[in-house]
Coordinates of C-alpha atoms in Angstrom, one line a residue:
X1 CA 64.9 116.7 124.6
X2 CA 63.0 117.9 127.7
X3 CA 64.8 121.5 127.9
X4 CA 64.2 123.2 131.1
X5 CA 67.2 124.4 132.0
X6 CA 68.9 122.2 134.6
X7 CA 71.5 123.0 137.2
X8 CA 74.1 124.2 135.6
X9 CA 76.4 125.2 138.4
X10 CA 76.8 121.4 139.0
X11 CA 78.3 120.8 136.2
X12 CA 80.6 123.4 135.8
X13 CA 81.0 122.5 139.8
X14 CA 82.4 119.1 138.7
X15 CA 84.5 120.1 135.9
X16 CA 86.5 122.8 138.3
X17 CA 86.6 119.9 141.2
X18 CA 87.8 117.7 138.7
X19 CA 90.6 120.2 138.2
X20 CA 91.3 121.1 141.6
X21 CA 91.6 117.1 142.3
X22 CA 94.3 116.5 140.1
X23 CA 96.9 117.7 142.8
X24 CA 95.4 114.8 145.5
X25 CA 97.5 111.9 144.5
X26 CA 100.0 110.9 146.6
X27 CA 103.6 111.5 146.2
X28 CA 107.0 113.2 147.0
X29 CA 109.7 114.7 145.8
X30 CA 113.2 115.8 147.3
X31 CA 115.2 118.2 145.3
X32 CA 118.9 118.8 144.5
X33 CA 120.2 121.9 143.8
X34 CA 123.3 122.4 140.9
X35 CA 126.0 124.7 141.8
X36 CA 125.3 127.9 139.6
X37 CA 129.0 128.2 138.8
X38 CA 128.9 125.2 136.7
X39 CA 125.0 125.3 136.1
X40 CA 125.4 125.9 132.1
X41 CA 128.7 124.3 131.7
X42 CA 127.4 120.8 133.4
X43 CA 124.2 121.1 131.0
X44 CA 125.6 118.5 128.9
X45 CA 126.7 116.3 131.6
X46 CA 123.1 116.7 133.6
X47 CA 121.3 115.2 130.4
X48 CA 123.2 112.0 129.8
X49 CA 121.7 108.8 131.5
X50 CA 123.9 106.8 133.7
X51 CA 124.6 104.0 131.1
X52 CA 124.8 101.4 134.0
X53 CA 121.4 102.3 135.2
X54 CA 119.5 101.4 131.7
X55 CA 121.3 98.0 132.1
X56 CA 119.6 97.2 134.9
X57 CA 118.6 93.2 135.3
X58 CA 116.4 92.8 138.2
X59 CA 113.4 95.1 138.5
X60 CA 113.1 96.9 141.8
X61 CA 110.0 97.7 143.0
X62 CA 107.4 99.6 142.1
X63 CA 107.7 102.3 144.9
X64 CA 111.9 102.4 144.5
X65 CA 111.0 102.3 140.6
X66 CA 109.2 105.8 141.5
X67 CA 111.8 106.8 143.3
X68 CA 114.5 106.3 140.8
X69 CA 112.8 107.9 138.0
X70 CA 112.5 110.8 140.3
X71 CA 115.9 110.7 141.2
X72 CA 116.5 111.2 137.0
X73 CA 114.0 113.8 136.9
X74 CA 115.8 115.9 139.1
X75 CA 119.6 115.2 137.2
X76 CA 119.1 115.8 134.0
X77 CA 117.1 119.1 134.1
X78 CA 118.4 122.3 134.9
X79 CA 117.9 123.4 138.9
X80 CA 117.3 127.4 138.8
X81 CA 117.3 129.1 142.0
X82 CA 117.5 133.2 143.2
X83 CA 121.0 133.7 141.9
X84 CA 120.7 131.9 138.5
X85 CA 117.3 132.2 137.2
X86 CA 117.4 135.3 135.4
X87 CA 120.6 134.8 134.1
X88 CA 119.4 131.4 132.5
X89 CA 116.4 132.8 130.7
X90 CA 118.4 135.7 129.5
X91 CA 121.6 133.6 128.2
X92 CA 119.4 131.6 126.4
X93 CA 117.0 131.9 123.4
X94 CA 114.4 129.3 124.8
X95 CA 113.9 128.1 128.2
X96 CA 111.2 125.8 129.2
X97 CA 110.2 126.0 132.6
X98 CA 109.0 124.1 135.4
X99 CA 107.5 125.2 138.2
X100 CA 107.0 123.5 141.1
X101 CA 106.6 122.7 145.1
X102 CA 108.1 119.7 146.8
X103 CA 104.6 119.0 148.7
X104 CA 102.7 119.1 145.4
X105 CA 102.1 115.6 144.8
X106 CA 101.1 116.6 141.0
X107 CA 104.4 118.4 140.7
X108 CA 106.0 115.3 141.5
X109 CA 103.8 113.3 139.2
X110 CA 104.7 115.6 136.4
X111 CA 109.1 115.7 137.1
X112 CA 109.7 112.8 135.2
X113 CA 107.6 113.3 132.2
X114 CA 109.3 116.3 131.9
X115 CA 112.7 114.6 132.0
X116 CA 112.0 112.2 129.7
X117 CA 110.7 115.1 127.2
X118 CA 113.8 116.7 128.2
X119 CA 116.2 113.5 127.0
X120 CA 114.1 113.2 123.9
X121 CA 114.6 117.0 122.8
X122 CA 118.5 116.9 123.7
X123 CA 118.6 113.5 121.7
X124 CA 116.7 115.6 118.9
X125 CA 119.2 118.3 118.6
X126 CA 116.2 121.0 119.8
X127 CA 118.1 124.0 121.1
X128 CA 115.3 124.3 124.1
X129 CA 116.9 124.0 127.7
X130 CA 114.3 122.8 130.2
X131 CA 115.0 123.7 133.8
X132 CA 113.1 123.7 136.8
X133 CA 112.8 125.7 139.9
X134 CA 111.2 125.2 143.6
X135 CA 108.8 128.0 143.5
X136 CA 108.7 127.3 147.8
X137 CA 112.4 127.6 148.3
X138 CA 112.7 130.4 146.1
X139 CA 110.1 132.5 146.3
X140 CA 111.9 135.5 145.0
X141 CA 112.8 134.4 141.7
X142 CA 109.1 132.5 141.8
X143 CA 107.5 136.0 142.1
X144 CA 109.8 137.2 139.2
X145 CA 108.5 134.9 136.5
X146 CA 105.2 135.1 138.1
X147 CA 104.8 131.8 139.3
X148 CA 101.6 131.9 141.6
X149 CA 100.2 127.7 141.7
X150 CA 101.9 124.6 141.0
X151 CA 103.1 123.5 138.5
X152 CA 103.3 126.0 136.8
X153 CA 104.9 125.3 132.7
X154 CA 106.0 128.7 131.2
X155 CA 108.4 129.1 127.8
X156 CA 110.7 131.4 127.5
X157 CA 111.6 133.2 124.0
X158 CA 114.6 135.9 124.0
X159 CA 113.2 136.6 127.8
X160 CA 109.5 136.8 127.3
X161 CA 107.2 134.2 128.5
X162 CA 104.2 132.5 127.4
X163 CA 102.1 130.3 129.2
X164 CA 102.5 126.1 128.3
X165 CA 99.3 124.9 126.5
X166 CA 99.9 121.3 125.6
X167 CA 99.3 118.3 127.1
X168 CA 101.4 116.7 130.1
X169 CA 102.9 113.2 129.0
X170 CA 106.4 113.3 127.6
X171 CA 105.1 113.1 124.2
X172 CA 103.3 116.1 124.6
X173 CA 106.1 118.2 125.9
X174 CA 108.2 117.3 122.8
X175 CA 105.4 118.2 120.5
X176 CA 104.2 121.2 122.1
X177 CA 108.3 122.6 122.3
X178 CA 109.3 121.5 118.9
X179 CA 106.5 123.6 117.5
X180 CA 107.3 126.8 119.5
X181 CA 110.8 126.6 119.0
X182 CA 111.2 125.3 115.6
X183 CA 109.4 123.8 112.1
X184 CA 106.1 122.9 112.5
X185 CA 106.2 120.2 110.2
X186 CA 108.8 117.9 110.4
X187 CA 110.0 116.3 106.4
X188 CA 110.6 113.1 105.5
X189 CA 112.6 112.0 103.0
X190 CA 113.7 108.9 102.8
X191 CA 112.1 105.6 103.5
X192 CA 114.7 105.3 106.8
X193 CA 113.9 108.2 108.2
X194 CA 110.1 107.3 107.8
X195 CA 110.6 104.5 110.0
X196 CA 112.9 106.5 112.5
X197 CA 109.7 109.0 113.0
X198 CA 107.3 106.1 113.1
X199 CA 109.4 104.4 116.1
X200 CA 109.5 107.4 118.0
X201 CA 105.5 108.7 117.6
X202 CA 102.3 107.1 118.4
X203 CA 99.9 109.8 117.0
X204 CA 100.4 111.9 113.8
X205 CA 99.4 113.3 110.9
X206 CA 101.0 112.8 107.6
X207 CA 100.8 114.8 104.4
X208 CA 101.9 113.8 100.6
X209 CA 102.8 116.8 98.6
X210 CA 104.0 116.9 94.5
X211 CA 105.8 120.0 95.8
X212 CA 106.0 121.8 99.2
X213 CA 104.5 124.8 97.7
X214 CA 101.3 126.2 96.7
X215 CA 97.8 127.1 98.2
X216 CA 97.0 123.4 99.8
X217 CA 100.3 123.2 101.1
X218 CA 100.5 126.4 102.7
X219 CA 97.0 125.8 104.7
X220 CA 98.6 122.2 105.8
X221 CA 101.0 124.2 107.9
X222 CA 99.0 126.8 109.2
X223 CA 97.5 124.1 110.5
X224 CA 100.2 122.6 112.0
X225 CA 101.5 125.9 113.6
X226 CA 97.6 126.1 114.8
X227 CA 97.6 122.7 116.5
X228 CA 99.8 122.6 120.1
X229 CA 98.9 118.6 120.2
X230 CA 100.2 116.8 117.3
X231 CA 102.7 116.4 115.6
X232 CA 102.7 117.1 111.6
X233 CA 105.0 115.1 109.0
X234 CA 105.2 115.7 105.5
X235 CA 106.5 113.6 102.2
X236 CA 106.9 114.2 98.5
X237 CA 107.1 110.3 97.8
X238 CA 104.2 107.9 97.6
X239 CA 106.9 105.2 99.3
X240 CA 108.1 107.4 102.5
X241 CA 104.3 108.2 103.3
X242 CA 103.3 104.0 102.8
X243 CA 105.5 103.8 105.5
X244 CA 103.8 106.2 107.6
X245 CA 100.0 105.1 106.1
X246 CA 100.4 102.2 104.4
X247 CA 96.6 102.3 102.8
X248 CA 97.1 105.7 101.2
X249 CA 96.6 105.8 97.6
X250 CA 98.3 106.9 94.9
X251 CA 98.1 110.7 94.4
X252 CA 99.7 113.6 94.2
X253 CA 97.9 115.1 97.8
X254 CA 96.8 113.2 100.8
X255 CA 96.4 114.0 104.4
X256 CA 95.8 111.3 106.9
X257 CA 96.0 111.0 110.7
X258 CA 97.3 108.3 112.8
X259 CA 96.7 106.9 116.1
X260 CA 98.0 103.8 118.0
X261 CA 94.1 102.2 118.3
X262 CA 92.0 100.2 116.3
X263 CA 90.8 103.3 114.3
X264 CA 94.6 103.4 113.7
X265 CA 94.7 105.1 109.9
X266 CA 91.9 107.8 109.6
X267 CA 92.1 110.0 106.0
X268 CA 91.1 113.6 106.0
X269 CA 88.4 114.0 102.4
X270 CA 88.3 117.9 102.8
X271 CA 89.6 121.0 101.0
X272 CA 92.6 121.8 102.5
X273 CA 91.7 124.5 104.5
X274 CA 93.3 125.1 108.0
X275 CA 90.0 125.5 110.0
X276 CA 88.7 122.3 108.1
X277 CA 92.2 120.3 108.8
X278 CA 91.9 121.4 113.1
X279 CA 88.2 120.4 112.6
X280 CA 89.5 117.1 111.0
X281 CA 91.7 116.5 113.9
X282 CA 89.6 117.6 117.2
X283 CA 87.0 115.4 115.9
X284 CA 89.4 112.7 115.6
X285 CA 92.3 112.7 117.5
X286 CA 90.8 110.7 120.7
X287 CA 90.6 107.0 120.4
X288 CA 87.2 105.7 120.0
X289 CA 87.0 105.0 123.8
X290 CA 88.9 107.4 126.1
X291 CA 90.6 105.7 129.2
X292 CA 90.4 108.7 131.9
X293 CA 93.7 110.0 133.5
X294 CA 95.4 112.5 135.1
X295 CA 97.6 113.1 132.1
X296 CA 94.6 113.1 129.7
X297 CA 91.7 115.1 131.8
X298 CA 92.6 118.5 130.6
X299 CA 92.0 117.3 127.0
X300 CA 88.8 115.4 127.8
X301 CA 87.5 118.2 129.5
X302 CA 88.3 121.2 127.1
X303 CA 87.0 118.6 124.0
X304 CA 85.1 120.4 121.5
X305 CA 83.2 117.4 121.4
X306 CA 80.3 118.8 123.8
X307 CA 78.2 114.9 124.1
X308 CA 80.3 113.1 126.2
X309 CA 79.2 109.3 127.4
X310 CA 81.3 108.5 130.3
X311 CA 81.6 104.5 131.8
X312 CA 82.5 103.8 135.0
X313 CA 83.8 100.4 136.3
X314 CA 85.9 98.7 138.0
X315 CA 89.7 98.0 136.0
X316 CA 89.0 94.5 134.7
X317 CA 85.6 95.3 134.3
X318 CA 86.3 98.3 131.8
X319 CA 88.7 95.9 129.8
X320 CA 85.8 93.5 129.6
X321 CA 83.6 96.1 128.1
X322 CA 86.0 97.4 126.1
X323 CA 85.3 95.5 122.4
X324 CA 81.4 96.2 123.3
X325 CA 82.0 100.2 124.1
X326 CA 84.4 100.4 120.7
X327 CA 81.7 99.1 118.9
X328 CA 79.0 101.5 120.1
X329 CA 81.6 104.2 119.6
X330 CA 82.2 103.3 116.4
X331 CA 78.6 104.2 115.3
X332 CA 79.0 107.8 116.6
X333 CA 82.4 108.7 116.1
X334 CA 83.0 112.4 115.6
X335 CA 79.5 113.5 117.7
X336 CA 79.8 111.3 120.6
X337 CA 83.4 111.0 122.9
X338 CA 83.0 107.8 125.2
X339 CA 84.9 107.8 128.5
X340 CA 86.1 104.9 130.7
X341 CA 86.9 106.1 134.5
X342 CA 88.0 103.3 136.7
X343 CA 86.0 104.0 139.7
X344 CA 88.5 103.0 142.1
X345 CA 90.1 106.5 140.9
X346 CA 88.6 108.5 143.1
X347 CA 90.1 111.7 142.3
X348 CA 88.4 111.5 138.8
X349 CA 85.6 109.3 139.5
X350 CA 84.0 110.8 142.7
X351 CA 83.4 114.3 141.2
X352 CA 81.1 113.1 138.6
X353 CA 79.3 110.2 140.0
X354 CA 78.7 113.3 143.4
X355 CA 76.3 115.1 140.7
X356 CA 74.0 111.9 140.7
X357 CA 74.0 110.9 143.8
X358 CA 76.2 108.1 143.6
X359 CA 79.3 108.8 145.1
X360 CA 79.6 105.5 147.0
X361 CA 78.4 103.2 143.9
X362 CA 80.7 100.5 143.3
X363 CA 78.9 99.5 140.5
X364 CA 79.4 100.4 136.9
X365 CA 77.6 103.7 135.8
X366 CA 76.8 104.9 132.7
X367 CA 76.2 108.4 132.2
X368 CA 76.3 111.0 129.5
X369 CA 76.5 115.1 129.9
X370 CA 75.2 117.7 127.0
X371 CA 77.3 120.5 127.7
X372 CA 76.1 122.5 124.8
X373 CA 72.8 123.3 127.8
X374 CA 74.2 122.0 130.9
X375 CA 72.8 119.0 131.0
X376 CA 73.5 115.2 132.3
X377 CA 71.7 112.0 131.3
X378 CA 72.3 108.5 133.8
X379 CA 71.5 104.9 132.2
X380 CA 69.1 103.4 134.1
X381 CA 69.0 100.2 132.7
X382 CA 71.7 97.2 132.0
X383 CA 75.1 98.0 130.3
X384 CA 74.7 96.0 126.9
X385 CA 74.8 96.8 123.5
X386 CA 71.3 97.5 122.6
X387 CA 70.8 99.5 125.8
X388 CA 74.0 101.4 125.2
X389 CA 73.0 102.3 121.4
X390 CA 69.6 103.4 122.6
X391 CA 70.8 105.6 125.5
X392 CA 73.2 107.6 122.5
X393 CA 70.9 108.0 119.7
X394 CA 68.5 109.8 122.4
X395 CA 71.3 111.6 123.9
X396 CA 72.4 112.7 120.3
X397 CA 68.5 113.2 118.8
X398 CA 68.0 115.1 122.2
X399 CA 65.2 113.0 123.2
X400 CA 66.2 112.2 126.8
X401 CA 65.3 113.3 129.9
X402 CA 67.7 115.2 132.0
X403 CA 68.6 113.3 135.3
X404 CA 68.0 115.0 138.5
X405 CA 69.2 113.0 141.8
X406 CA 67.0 112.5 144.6
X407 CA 67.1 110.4 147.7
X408 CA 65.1 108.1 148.5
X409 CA 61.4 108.8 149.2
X410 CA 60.6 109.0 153.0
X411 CA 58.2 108.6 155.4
X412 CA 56.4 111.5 156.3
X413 CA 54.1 110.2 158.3
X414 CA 52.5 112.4 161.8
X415 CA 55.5 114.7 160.9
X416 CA 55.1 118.3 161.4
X417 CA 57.5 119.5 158.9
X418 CA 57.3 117.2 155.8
X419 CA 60.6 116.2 154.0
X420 CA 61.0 116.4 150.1
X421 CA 63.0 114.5 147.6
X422 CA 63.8 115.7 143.8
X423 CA 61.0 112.4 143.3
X424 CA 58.3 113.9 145.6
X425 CA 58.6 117.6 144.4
X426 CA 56.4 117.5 142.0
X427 CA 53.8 115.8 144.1
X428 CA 54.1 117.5 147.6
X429 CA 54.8 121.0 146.5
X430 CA 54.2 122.2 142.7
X431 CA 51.0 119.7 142.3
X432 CA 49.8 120.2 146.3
X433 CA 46.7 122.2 146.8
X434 CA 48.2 123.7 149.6
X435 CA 50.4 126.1 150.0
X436 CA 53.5 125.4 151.0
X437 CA 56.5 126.8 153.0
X438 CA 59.9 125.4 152.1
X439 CA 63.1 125.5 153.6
X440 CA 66.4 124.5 151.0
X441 CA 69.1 123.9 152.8
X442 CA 72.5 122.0 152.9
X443 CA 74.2 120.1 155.5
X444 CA 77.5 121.9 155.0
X445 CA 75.6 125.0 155.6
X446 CA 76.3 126.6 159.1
X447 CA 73.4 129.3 158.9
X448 CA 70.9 126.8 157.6
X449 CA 70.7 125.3 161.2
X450 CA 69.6 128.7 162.7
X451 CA 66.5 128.7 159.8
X452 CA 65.7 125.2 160.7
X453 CA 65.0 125.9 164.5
X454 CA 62.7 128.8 163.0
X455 CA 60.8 126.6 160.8
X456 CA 60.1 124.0 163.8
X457 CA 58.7 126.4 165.7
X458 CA 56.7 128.0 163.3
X459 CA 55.8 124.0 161.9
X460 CA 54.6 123.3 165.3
X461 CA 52.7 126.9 165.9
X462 CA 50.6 126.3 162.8
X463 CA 49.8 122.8 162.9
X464 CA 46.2 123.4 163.3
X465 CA 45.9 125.0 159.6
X466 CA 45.0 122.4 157.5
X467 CA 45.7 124.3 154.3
X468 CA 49.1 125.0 154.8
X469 CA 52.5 122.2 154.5
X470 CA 55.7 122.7 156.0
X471 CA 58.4 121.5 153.7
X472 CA 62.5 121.2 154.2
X473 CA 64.4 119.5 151.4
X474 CA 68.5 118.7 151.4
X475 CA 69.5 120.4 147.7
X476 CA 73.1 118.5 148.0
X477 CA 71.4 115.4 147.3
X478 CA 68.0 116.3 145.5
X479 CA 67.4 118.3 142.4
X480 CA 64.7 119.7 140.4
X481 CA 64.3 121.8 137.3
X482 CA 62.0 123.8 139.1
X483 CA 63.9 124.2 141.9
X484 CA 67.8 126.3 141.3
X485 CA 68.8 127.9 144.1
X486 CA 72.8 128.7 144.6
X487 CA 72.3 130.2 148.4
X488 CA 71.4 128.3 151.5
X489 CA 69.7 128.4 153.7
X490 CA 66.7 130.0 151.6
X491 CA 62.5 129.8 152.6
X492 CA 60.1 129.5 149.6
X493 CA 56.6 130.2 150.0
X494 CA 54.5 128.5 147.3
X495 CA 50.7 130.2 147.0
X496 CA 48.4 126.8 146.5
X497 CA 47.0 129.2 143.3
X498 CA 50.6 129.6 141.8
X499 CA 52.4 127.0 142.8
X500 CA 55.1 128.7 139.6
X501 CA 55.8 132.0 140.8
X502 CA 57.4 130.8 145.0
X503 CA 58.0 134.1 147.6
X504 CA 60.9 134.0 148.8
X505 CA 61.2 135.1 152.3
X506 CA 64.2 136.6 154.1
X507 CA 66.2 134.2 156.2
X508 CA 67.3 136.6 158.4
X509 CA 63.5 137.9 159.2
X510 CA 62.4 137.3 162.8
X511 CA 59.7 134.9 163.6
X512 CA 57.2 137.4 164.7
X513 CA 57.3 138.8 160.8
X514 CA 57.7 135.1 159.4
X515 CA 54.3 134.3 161.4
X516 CA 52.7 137.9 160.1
X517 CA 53.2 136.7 156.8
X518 CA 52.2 133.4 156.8
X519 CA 49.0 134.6 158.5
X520 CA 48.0 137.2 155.4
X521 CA 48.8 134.5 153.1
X522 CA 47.2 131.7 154.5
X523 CA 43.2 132.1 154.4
X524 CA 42.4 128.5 155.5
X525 CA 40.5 126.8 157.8
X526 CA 42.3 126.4 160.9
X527 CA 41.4 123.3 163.0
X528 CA 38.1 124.5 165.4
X529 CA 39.3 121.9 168.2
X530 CA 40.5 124.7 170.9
X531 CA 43.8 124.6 172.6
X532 CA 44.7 123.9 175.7
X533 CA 45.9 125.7 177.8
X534 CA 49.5 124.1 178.2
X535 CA 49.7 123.9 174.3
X536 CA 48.8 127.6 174.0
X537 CA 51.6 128.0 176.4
X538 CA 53.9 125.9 174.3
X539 CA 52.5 127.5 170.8
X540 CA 53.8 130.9 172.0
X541 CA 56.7 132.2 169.6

């Protein structure tokens, strides 16, 4: 792979943008608040579904749908507020709270996965109380537990707080809280109860142990007291774990894990060591293509999996692709994680496709990011199989070439101040034999239109040297791995004899010194056709 270091701000810009995004999709909330006398005492009532509401015939509509599983979220867990809040979390041994902000649209997005997680743990006989509390409407009790952004997840133990570090589906709420508040491991022993766990979980791992005891056993639940995402099961009967993994063969020690995807039954052929089992399972536990969300993108993003291929496409264009991806995938499972964004998403498709210049593409993009060095990769050519397996191999051999976005090239033609594209760099400045004075700039940038006025008037002062190029280029939309700059505006001058070593020059210097220096730099020949008067006039800085 071509290694000069590419701009690696961008793509630590897109992974924080990416994060800051997740609170822009629309929603709302409204909030009820229980009456702290009978706070604890209701508790039981609070988490019982209205029977008559499950029975539902008709189905509503989506946006009343939303609304009533809001309305849920908000019944059956816990309301806190200034006068109850540190009572709760002292009166109890585990509290898991919530956070939140009416106006935060993610807040809202994430109520009623915490309800349902809520249900599922009361229905499990877990001893955990969730409750939530409007860190706006009570920002004294807020500032007590330390809630500063929303939403915030914290767990309580005996008083003391950690931070939440699973994932934010329903599922993942049970198996993050079952773990921190109970076994690690949950046993099966029976062939019922086998198919009671198997109803109720769509990824897990599954061990087969002669005896709960011993050296292998004993890494098998480090491992599961390691590992905040899945949840661990555990059999001493070839029949309880056939249920479970119905290939497994006969032995005395087996670990397997399982997903809900074609690569559904996946056996771990290790030493049973707890940094080999987590290995096992990071390199594992996505599917073999990745459908982007909002509930996911935290895992996608912090994947130890540092080659990432992403897809984006339209919806029904993504499920056409689909068997073709899972094929490719297939071939590069473990070393490669392939992601599908649906490009409509904006709040998760924009940020990437921004950092190649393709922002307004509605056309499926394939690109691919090496975040072991910083770097990102674009398919250039059609989206088939062939193409696709090509496009990985060189992104896992490290034989591609970084992409650097550029707009398209321009005309420069009888202009005094010559415009440059990440395409043209090469050509206009580093391979010029003249030197050259470059202004970087941004359009965002509010100082960088002071600079510009400058440049003109020092472009249109020099004209006559005809070794000497004036040269802006927009870094929002061009790149170069030559060219990393992080402040704008900023002026460049390039020596024609070392075109690899640029002077930078102070923005804030006046033109008077800007003109002084070009003139000791530039030893040229300056065009002999004498002015006229009325352009000497006009040449005067």
């Amino acid at each position: 792979m071509f290694r000069a270091k590419p701009f690696s701000r961008f793509i630590c810009f897109s992974v924080t943008l990416l994060l800051l995004l997740r609170c822009f999709v629309s929603a709302a909330a409204s909030d009820t608040i229980v009456d702290d006398e009978d706070d604890l005492k209701g508790y039981e009532e609070l988490l019982a579904l209205d029977e008559e509401e499950e029975r539902e015939g008709p189905q509503v509509r989506s946006s009343e749908a939303g609304a009533e599983v809001l309305s849920k979220a908000q019944r059956i867990v816990l309301e806190l507020n200034n006068d109850n809040t540190k009572r709760v979390i002292d009166d109890n041994e585990f509290v898991l709270l919530l956070g939140y902000a009416p106006w935060c649209p993610r807040s809202a997005e994430l109520m009623p996965q915490f309800a349902e997680a809520a249900t599922t743990l009361k229905e499990m006989g877990s001893p955990l109380l969730l409750a939530k509390l409007d860190a706006e409407s009570y920002p004294k009790a807020a500032s007590l537990l330390g809630i500063r952004g929303f939403p915030t997840l914290l767990l309580f133990v005996n008083g003391s707080s950690q931070v939440y570090t699973g994932g934010f589906s329903a599922e993942d709420i049970v198996i993050w809280a079952r773990k921190k508040t109970g076994a690690p491991v949950i046993r099966l022993s029976s062939v019922t109860e086998a198919e009671k766990f198997l109803e109720n979980n769509t990824m897990f791992v599954i061990g087969l142990f002669e005896r709960f005891e011993g050296p292998d056993y004993e890494e098998f639940v480090k491992a599961a007291n390691a590992d905040n995402e899945t949840q661990f099961a555990e059999a001493c009967g070839i029949e309880v774990a056939k249920v479970l993994f119905p290939d497994i063969k006969p032995k005395n020690l087996f670990l397997g894990l399982v997903k809900s995807e074609p690569e559904k039954y996946t056996t771990f052929e290790d030493t049973f060591v707890k940094e080999k089992i987590l290995q096992f399972l990071e390199n594992n536990k996505f599917p073999l293509v990745t459908m982007l969300t909002e509930l996911n993108s935290v895992k996608v993003y912090s994947s130890s999996i540092k080659l990432q291929v992403y897809i984006f496409a339209e919806a029904n264009d993504l499920k056409n692709f689909l068997l073709l991806l899972q094929d490719v995938a297939r071939k590069f499972k473990s070393k490669i994680m392939f992601v599908c964004v649906d490009i409509a998403e904006g709040n998760l498709a924009k940020p990437f496709l921004t950092l190649f210049g393709l922002e307004e593409s509605e056309q499926t993009v394939v690109t691919a990011f090496d975040y072991r060095i910083n770097s990102k990769y674009l398919l250039e050519s059609d989206l088939t199989p062939s193409n696709l397996e090509e496009f990985c191999s060189g992104l896992l051999s490290g034989t591609l070439s970084p992409y650097f976005k550029s707009q398209p090239m321009p005309n420069n033609k009888g202009e005094t101040i010559q415009t440059i594209v990440g395409r043209t760099f090469d050509d206009l400045v580093l391979s010029s034999l003249q030197h050259v004075l470059l202004e970087v700039h941004t359009p965002w940038c509010i100082k960088c239109k002071t600079t510009s006025k400058q440049i003109e008037k020092l472009a249109k002062h020099f004209r006559r040297f005809d070794n000497l190029i004036f040269g802006r280029i927009d870094a929002s939309s061009n790149e170069h791995p030559k060219l990393q700059i992080t402040d704008y505006p900023t002026l460049l001058f390039y020596p024609s004899g070392d075109k690899l070593n640029p002077i930078k020059q102070a923005t804030k210097s006046s033109l008077k010194e800007l003109a002084a220096f070009i003139n000791k730099n530039v030893k040229g020949t300056e065009d002999r056709r004498q002015p006229s008067e009325e352009e000497a006039t006009k040449d005067e800085l």
